[in-house]
């Protein structure tokens, strides 16, 4: 009986782990307005959003820290871009896309600070860095 209970618990844990994936976008859904981090669909099974923290500079500008993790079997080159929104949901600023590398099986801490004090919330877009050109 004890063995069957262990198998049942392992199956429940496996199902829960499989459900803990980045949720796919619904067509025409405004992801930037609803989620702190949006990961490109081509890497959403290997790069995961872990957590984020928000703080403010002495002059009132929003400062963020986003932690990502990787389950890939190799280093992964990424491009991260932050959009900053005002209280009404309008984009007030967008950062310059930044190339970064998340190490094999490791974590990456991405930090950014808004230039404007109007930023109330943010969105970080994570996409793979293309290493070859498409013709």
CSV table of N, CA and C in Angstrom, one decimal:
chain,number,residue,atom,x,y,z
A,1,UNK,N,0.8,-1.2,0.0
A,1,UNK,CA,0.0,0.0,0.0
A,1,UNK,C,0.9,1.2,0.0
A,2,UNK,N,1.9,1.3,0.8
A,2,UNK,CA,2.8,2.4,0.9
A,2,UNK,C,3.5,2.7,-0.5
A,3,UNK,N,3.8,1.7,-1.2
A,3,UNK,CA,4.4,1.8,-2.5
A,3,UNK,C,3.5,2.5,-3.5
A,4,UNK,N,2.2,2.1,-3.5
A,4,UNK,CA,1.2,2.7,-4.4
A,4,UNK,C,0.9,4.1,-4.0
A,5,UNK,N,1.0,4.5,-2.8
A,5,UNK,CA,0.8,5.9,-2.4
A,5,UNK,C,2.0,6.7,-2.9
A,6,UNK,N,3.2,6.2,-2.8
A,6,UNK,CA,4.4,6.9,-3.3
A,6,UNK,C,4.3,7.1,-4.9
A,7,UNK,N,3.8,6.1,-5.6
A,7,UNK,CA,3.6,6.2,-7.0
A,7,UNK,C,2.5,7.3,-7.3
A,8,UNK,N,1.4,7.2,-6.6
A,8,UNK,CA,0.4,8.2,-6.8
A,8,UNK,C,0.9,9.7,-6.5
A,9,UNK,N,1.7,9.8,-5.5
A,9,UNK,CA,2.2,11.1,-5.2
A,9,UNK,C,3.2,11.6,-6.2
A,10,UNK,N,4.0,10.7,-6.8
A,10,UNK,CA,4.9,11.0,-7.8
A,10,UNK,C,4.2,11.5,-9.1
A,11,UNK,N,3.1,10.8,-9.4
A,11,UNK,CA,2.3,11.1,-10.6
A,11,UNK,C,1.7,12.5,-10.4
A,12,UNK,N,1.2,12.8,-9.2
A,12,UNK,CA,0.6,14.1,-9.0
A,12,UNK,C,1.6,15.2,-9.1
A,13,UNK,N,2.8,15.0,-8.6
A,13,UNK,CA,3.9,15.9,-8.7
A,13,UNK,C,4.3,16.1,-10.1
A,14,UNK,N,4.3,15.1,-10.9
A,14,UNK,CA,4.7,15.2,-12.4
A,14,UNK,C,3.7,16.0,-13.1
A,15,UNK,N,2.4,15.7,-12.9
A,15,UNK,CA,1.3,16.5,-13.5
A,15,UNK,C,1.4,18.0,-13.1
A,16,UNK,N,1.7,18.3,-11.9
A,16,UNK,CA,1.8,19.7,-11.4
A,16,UNK,C,3.0,20.3,-12.1
A,17,UNK,N,4.1,19.6,-12.2
A,17,UNK,CA,5.3,20.2,-12.9
A,17,UNK,C,5.0,20.4,-14.3
A,18,UNK,N,4.3,19.6,-15.0
A,18,UNK,CA,4.0,19.8,-16.4
A,18,UNK,C,3.1,21.0,-16.6
A,19,UNK,N,2.2,21.2,-15.7
A,19,UNK,CA,1.3,22.4,-15.8
A,19,UNK,C,2.0,23.7,-15.5
A,20,UNK,N,3.2,23.7,-14.9
A,20,UNK,CA,3.9,24.9,-14.5
A,20,UNK,C,4.8,25.3,-15.7
A,21,UNK,N,4.2,25.7,-16.8
A,21,UNK,CA,4.9,26.2,-18.0
A,21,UNK,C,4.4,27.6,-18.2
A,22,UNK,N,5.1,28.3,-19.0
A,22,UNK,CA,4.6,29.6,-19.5
A,22,UNK,C,3.4,29.4,-20.2
A,23,UNK,N,2.3,30.2,-19.9
A,23,UNK,CA,1.1,30.0,-20.5
A,23,UNK,C,1.1,30.6,-22.0
A,24,UNK,N,0.6,29.8,-22.9
A,24,UNK,CA,0.6,30.3,-24.3
A,24,UNK,C,-0.4,31.5,-24.4
A,25,UNK,N,-0.1,32.4,-25.4
A,25,UNK,CA,-0.9,33.6,-25.6
A,25,UNK,C,-2.2,33.2,-26.3
A,26,UNK,N,-3.2,33.9,-26.0
A,26,UNK,CA,-4.5,33.8,-26.8
A,26,UNK,C,-4.4,34.8,-27.9
A,27,UNK,N,-4.9,34.4,-29.1
A,27,UNK,CA,-4.8,35.3,-30.2
A,27,UNK,C,-5.3,36.7,-29.9
A,28,UNK,N,-4.6,37.7,-30.2
A,28,UNK,CA,-5.0,39.1,-30.0
A,28,UNK,C,-5.0,39.5,-28.5
A,29,UNK,N,-4.4,38.7,-27.7
A,29,UNK,CA,-4.3,39.1,-26.2
A,29,UNK,C,-3.2,40.1,-26.0
A,30,UNK,N,-3.5,41.1,-25.2
A,30,UNK,CA,-2.5,42.1,-24.9
A,30,UNK,C,-1.6,41.6,-23.8
A,31,UNK,N,-0.6,40.8,-24.1
A,31,UNK,CA,0.3,40.3,-23.1
A,31,UNK,C,1.1,41.3,-22.3
A,32,UNK,N,1.5,42.3,-23.0
A,32,UNK,CA,2.4,43.4,-22.4
A,32,UNK,C,1.6,44.1,-21.3
A,33,UNK,N,0.3,44.2,-21.5
A,33,UNK,CA,-0.5,44.9,-20.5
A,33,UNK,C,-0.8,44.1,-19.3
A,34,UNK,N,-0.6,42.8,-19.3
A,34,UNK,CA,-1.1,41.9,-18.2
A,34,UNK,C,0.0,41.2,-17.5
A,35,UNK,N,1.2,41.0,-18.1
A,35,UNK,CA,2.2,40.2,-17.5
A,35,UNK,C,3.5,41.0,-17.3
A,36,UNK,N,4.2,40.7,-16.2
A,36,UNK,CA,5.5,41.4,-16.0
A,36,UNK,C,6.6,40.9,-17.0
A,37,UNK,N,6.5,39.7,-17.3
A,37,UNK,CA,7.5,39.1,-18.3
A,37,UNK,C,6.8,38.3,-19.3
A,38,UNK,N,7.2,38.5,-20.6
A,38,UNK,CA,6.6,37.7,-21.7
A,38,UNK,C,7.8,37.0,-22.4
A,39,UNK,N,7.8,35.7,-22.4
A,39,UNK,CA,8.9,34.9,-23.0
A,39,UNK,C,8.4,34.4,-24.4
A,40,UNK,N,9.3,34.6,-25.4
A,40,UNK,CA,9.0,34.2,-26.8
A,40,UNK,C,8.6,32.7,-26.8
A,41,UNK,N,7.7,32.4,-27.7
A,41,UNK,CA,7.2,31.0,-27.7
A,41,UNK,C,8.3,30.0,-28.1
A,42,UNK,N,9.3,30.4,-28.8
A,42,UNK,CA,10.3,29.4,-29.2
A,42,UNK,C,11.2,29.0,-28.1
A,43,UNK,N,11.2,29.7,-27.0
A,43,UNK,CA,12.1,29.4,-25.9
A,43,UNK,C,11.3,29.2,-24.6
A,44,UNK,N,10.0,29.2,-24.6
A,44,UNK,CA,9.2,29.2,-23.4
A,44,UNK,C,9.2,27.8,-22.7
A,45,UNK,N,9.8,26.8,-23.2
A,45,UNK,CA,9.9,25.5,-22.5
A,45,UNK,C,11.3,25.4,-21.8
A,46,UNK,N,12.2,26.3,-22.2
A,46,UNK,CA,13.6,26.2,-21.6
A,46,UNK,C,13.9,27.4,-20.7
A,47,UNK,N,13.4,28.6,-21.0
A,47,UNK,CA,13.6,29.8,-20.2
A,47,UNK,C,12.4,30.1,-19.4
A,48,UNK,N,12.5,30.2,-18.1
A,48,UNK,CA,11.3,30.5,-17.3
A,48,UNK,C,11.5,31.7,-16.5
A,49,UNK,N,10.4,32.4,-16.3
A,49,UNK,CA,10.3,33.6,-15.4
A,49,UNK,C,10.3,33.0,-13.9
A,50,UNK,N,11.1,33.5,-13.0
A,50,UNK,CA,11.2,33.0,-11.7
A,50,UNK,C,10.4,34.0,-10.7
A,51,UNK,N,10.9,35.3,-10.7
A,51,UNK,CA,10.3,36.3,-9.9
A,51,UNK,C,10.8,37.7,-10.3
A,52,UNK,N,10.2,38.7,-9.7
A,52,UNK,CA,10.7,40.1,-10.0
A,52,UNK,C,10.6,40.9,-8.7
A,53,UNK,N,11.3,42.0,-8.7
A,53,UNK,CA,11.2,42.9,-7.6
A,53,UNK,C,11.2,44.3,-8.2
A,54,UNK,N,10.5,45.2,-7.5
A,54,UNK,CA,10.3,46.6,-7.9
A,54,UNK,C,10.8,47.5,-6.8
A,55,UNK,N,11.5,48.5,-7.2
A,55,UNK,CA,12.0,49.5,-6.3
A,55,UNK,C,12.0,50.9,-6.9
A,56,UNK,N,12.4,51.9,-6.2
A,56,UNK,CA,12.4,53.2,-6.8
A,56,UNK,C,13.7,53.9,-6.5
A,57,UNK,N,14.2,54.8,-7.4
A,57,UNK,CA,15.4,55.5,-7.2
A,57,UNK,C,15.0,56.7,-6.3
A,58,UNK,N,16.0,57.4,-5.8
A,58,UNK,CA,15.8,58.6,-4.9
A,58,UNK,C,14.9,59.7,-5.6
A,59,UNK,N,15.0,59.8,-6.9
A,59,UNK,CA,14.2,60.8,-7.6
A,59,UNK,C,12.9,60.2,-8.1
A,60,UNK,N,12.5,59.0,-7.7
A,60,UNK,CA,11.1,58.5,-8.0
A,60,UNK,C,11.0,57.7,-9.3
A,61,UNK,N,12.1,57.3,-9.9
A,61,UNK,CA,12.0,56.4,-11.1
A,61,UNK,C,11.9,55.0,-10.7
A,62,UNK,N,11.1,54.2,-11.4
A,62,UNK,CA,10.9,52.8,-11.1
A,62,UNK,C,12.2,52.0,-11.5
A,63,UNK,N,12.6,51.1,-10.7
A,63,UNK,CA,13.7,50.2,-10.9
A,63,UNK,C,13.2,48.8,-10.7
A,64,UNK,N,13.6,47.9,-11.7
A,64,UNK,CA,13.1,46.5,-11.6
A,64,UNK,C,14.3,45.6,-11.6
A,65,UNK,N,14.0,44.4,-11.1
A,65,UNK,CA,15.0,43.3,-11.1
A,65,UNK,C,14.1,42.0,-11.4
A,66,UNK,N,14.5,41.4,-12.6
A,66,UNK,CA,13.8,40.2,-13.0
A,66,UNK,C,14.7,39.0,-13.0
A,67,UNK,N,14.3,37.9,-12.4
A,67,UNK,CA,15.1,36.7,-12.4
A,67,UNK,C,14.5,35.6,-13.4
A,68,UNK,N,15.3,35.1,-14.3
A,68,UNK,CA,15.0,34.1,-15.2
A,68,UNK,C,15.8,32.9,-14.9
A,69,UNK,N,15.3,31.7,-15.3
A,69,UNK,CA,16.1,30.5,-15.1
A,69,UNK,C,16.1,29.7,-16.5
A,70,UNK,N,17.1,28.9,-16.6
A,70,UNK,CA,17.2,28.1,-17.9
A,70,UNK,C,17.3,26.6,-17.6
A,71,UNK,N,16.6,25.8,-18.4
A,71,UNK,CA,16.7,24.4,-18.3
A,71,UNK,C,17.4,23.9,-19.6
A,72,UNK,N,17.9,24.8,-20.4
A,72,UNK,CA,18.5,24.4,-21.7
A,72,UNK,C,19.9,23.7,-21.4
A,73,UNK,N,20.3,22.8,-22.3
A,73,UNK,CA,21.5,22.1,-22.1
A,73,UNK,C,22.7,22.9,-22.6
A,74,UNK,N,22.5,24.2,-22.9
A,74,UNK,CA,23.6,25.0,-23.4
A,74,UNK,C,23.3,26.5,-23.0
A,75,UNK,N,24.4,27.3,-23.0
A,75,UNK,CA,24.1,28.7,-22.8
A,75,UNK,C,23.2,29.2,-23.9
A,76,UNK,N,22.3,30.2,-23.5
A,76,UNK,CA,21.3,30.7,-24.4
A,76,UNK,C,21.4,32.2,-24.5
A,77,UNK,N,21.6,32.7,-25.7
A,77,UNK,CA,21.7,34.2,-25.9
A,77,UNK,C,20.3,34.7,-26.1
A,78,UNK,N,20.0,35.8,-25.3
A,78,UNK,CA,18.7,36.4,-25.3
A,78,UNK,C,18.8,37.9,-25.6
A,79,UNK,N,17.6,38.4,-26.0
A,79,UNK,CA,17.5,39.9,-26.1
A,79,UNK,C,16.3,40.3,-25.2
A,80,UNK,N,16.6,41.2,-24.3
A,80,UNK,CA,15.6,41.6,-23.3
A,80,UNK,C,15.3,43.1,-23.5
A,81,UNK,N,14.0,43.4,-23.6
A,81,UNK,CA,13.5,44.8,-23.8
A,81,UNK,C,12.5,45.1,-22.7
A,82,UNK,N,12.5,46.3,-22.1
A,82,UNK,CA,11.6,46.7,-21.1
A,82,UNK,C,10.7,47.8,-21.7
A,83,UNK,N,9.4,47.6,-21.5
A,83,UNK,CA,8.4,48.7,-21.8
A,83,UNK,C,7.9,49.2,-20.5
A,84,UNK,N,7.8,50.5,-20.3
A,84,UNK,CA,7.3,51.2,-19.1
A,84,UNK,C,6.0,51.8,-19.4
A,85,UNK,N,5.0,51.6,-18.5
A,85,UNK,CA,3.7,52.1,-18.7
A,85,UNK,C,3.3,53.1,-17.7
A,86,UNK,N,2.4,54.0,-18.0
A,86,UNK,CA,1.9,54.9,-17.0
A,86,UNK,C,0.6,54.3,-16.4
A,87,UNK,N,0.0,55.0,-15.5
A,87,UNK,CA,-1.2,54.5,-14.8
A,87,UNK,C,-2.3,54.1,-15.7
A,88,UNK,N,-2.4,54.8,-16.8
A,88,UNK,CA,-3.5,54.5,-17.8
A,88,UNK,C,-3.2,53.4,-18.8
A,89,UNK,N,-2.0,52.8,-18.7
A,89,UNK,CA,-1.7,51.7,-19.6
A,89,UNK,C,-0.9,52.1,-20.8
A,90,UNK,N,-0.7,53.4,-21.0
A,90,UNK,CA,0.1,53.9,-22.2
A,90,UNK,C,1.6,53.7,-22.0
A,91,UNK,N,2.2,53.3,-23.1
A,91,UNK,CA,3.7,53.1,-23.0
A,91,UNK,C,4.3,54.5,-23.0
A,92,UNK,N,5.1,54.8,-21.9
A,92,UNK,CA,5.8,56.1,-21.8
A,92,UNK,C,7.3,56.0,-22.1
A,93,UNK,N,7.8,54.7,-22.2
A,93,UNK,CA,9.2,54.6,-22.5
A,93,UNK,C,9.4,53.1,-22.9
A,94,UNK,N,10.4,52.9,-23.8
A,94,UNK,CA,10.9,51.6,-24.1
A,94,UNK,C,12.4,51.6,-24.1
A,95,UNK,N,13.0,50.6,-23.4
A,95,UNK,CA,14.4,50.5,-23.3
A,95,UNK,C,15.0,50.0,-24.6
A,96,UNK,N,16.3,50.3,-24.8
A,96,UNK,CA,17.1,49.7,-25.9
A,96,UNK,C,17.2,48.2,-25.7
A,97,UNK,N,16.9,47.4,-26.7
A,97,UNK,CA,17.1,45.9,-26.5
A,97,UNK,C,18.5,45.6,-26.1
A,98,UNK,N,18.6,44.7,-25.0
A,98,UNK,CA,19.9,44.4,-24.5
A,98,UNK,C,20.1,42.9,-24.7
A,99,UNK,N,21.3,42.6,-25.3
A,99,UNK,CA,21.7,41.2,-25.4
A,99,UNK,C,22.2,40.7,-24.1
A,100,UNK,N,21.8,39.5,-23.7
A,100,UNK,CA,22.3,38.9,-22.5
A,100,UNK,C,22.4,37.4,-22.7
A,101,UNK,N,23.2,36.7,-21.8
A,101,UNK,CA,23.4,35.3,-21.9
A,101,UNK,C,22.9,34.7,-20.6
A,102,UNK,N,22.1,33.7,-20.7
A,102,UNK,CA,21.7,32.9,-19.5
A,102,UNK,C,22.5,31.6,-19.6
A,103,UNK,N,23.3,31.3,-18.5
A,103,UNK,CA,24.1,30.1,-18.6
A,103,UNK,C,23.4,28.8,-18.5
A,104,UNK,N,24.0,27.8,-19.0
A,104,UNK,CA,23.5,26.4,-19.0
A,104,UNK,C,22.9,26.0,-17.6
A,105,UNK,N,21.6,25.8,-17.5
A,105,UNK,CA,21.0,25.4,-16.3
A,105,UNK,C,21.1,26.4,-15.2
A,106,UNK,N,21.4,27.7,-15.5
A,106,UNK,CA,21.6,28.7,-14.5
A,106,UNK,C,20.5,29.7,-14.5
A,107,UNK,N,20.8,30.8,-13.8
A,107,UNK,CA,19.8,31.9,-13.7
A,107,UNK,C,20.5,33.2,-14.2
A,108,UNK,N,19.6,34.1,-14.6
A,108,UNK,CA,20.0,35.4,-15.1
A,108,UNK,C,19.2,36.5,-14.3
A,109,UNK,N,19.9,37.5,-13.8
A,109,UNK,CA,19.2,38.6,-13.1
A,109,UNK,C,19.3,39.8,-14.1
A,110,UNK,N,18.2,40.3,-14.5
A,110,UNK,CA,18.1,41.4,-15.4
A,110,UNK,C,17.6,42.6,-14.6
A,111,UNK,N,18.3,43.7,-14.7
A,111,UNK,CA,18.0,44.9,-14.0
A,111,UNK,C,17.8,46.1,-15.0
A,112,UNK,N,16.8,46.9,-14.7
A,112,UNK,CA,16.6,48.1,-15.6
A,112,UNK,C,15.9,49.2,-14.7
A,113,UNK,N,16.1,50.4,-15.2
A,113,UNK,CA,15.6,51.6,-14.5
A,113,UNK,C,15.0,52.5,-15.5
A,114,UNK,N,13.8,53.0,-15.2
A,114,UNK,CA,13.1,53.9,-16.1
A,114,UNK,C,13.8,55.2,-16.1
A,115,UNK,N,13.7,56.0,-17.2
A,115,UNK,CA,14.2,57.3,-17.3
A,115,UNK,C,13.2,58.3,-16.8
A,116,UNK,N,11.9,57.9,-16.9
A,116,UNK,CA,10.8,58.8,-16.5
A,116,UNK,C,10.2,58.5,-15.2
A,117,UNK,N,9.7,59.4,-14.5
A,117,UNK,CA,9.0,59.2,-13.2
A,117,UNK,C,7.5,58.8,-13.4
A,118,UNK,N,7.1,58.8,-14.7
A,118,UNK,CA,5.7,58.5,-15.0
A,118,UNK,C,5.4,57.0,-15.0
A,119,UNK,N,6.5,56.2,-15.1
A,119,UNK,CA,6.3,54.8,-15.1
A,119,UNK,C,5.7,54.2,-13.9
A,120,UNK,N,4.6,53.5,-14.0
A,120,UNK,CA,3.9,52.9,-12.9
A,120,UNK,C,4.0,51.4,-12.9
A,121,UNK,N,4.0,50.8,-14.1
A,121,UNK,CA,4.3,49.4,-14.2
A,121,UNK,C,5.1,49.1,-15.4
A,122,UNK,N,5.5,47.8,-15.6
A,122,UNK,CA,6.4,47.5,-16.7
A,122,UNK,C,6.1,46.1,-17.3
A,123,UNK,N,6.8,45.8,-18.4
A,123,UNK,CA,6.8,44.5,-19.0
A,123,UNK,C,8.2,44.3,-19.6
A,124,UNK,N,8.7,43.1,-19.4
A,124,UNK,CA,10.0,42.7,-20.0
A,124,UNK,C,9.7,41.7,-21.0
A,125,UNK,N,10.2,41.9,-22.2
A,125,UNK,CA,10.0,41.0,-23.3
A,125,UNK,C,11.3,40.2,-23.5
A,126,UNK,N,11.2,38.9,-23.5
A,126,UNK,CA,12.4,38.0,-23.6
A,126,UNK,C,12.3,37.2,-24.9
A,127,UNK,N,13.3,37.4,-25.8
A,127,UNK,CA,13.3,36.6,-27.0
A,127,UNK,C,14.7,36.1,-27.3
A,128,UNK,N,14.7,35.0,-28.1
A,128,UNK,CA,16.1,34.5,-28.4
A,128,UNK,C,16.8,35.4,-29.3
A,129,UNK,N,18.1,35.4,-29.2
A,129,UNK,CA,19.0,36.2,-30.0
A,129,UNK,C,19.3,35.3,-31.2
A,130,UNK,N,19.1,35.8,-32.4
A,130,UNK,CA,19.4,35.1,-33.6
A,130,UNK,C,20.8,35.2,-33.9
A,131,UNK,N,21.5,34.0,-34.1
A,131,UNK,CA,22.9,34.0,-34.4
A,131,UNK,C,23.2,33.9,-35.9
A,132,UNK,N,22.2,33.7,-36.7
A,132,UNK,CA,22.4,33.6,-38.1
A,132,UNK,C,21.3,34.4,-38.8
A,133,UNK,N,21.6,34.9,-40.0
A,133,UNK,CA,20.6,35.7,-40.7
A,133,UNK,C,19.7,34.8,-41.6
A,134,UNK,N,18.5,35.1,-41.7
A,134,UNK,CA,17.6,34.4,-42.6
A,134,UNK,C,17.5,35.1,-43.9
A,135,UNK,N,17.5,34.3,-45.0
A,135,UNK,CA,17.5,35.0,-46.3
A,135,UNK,C,16.1,35.0,-46.9
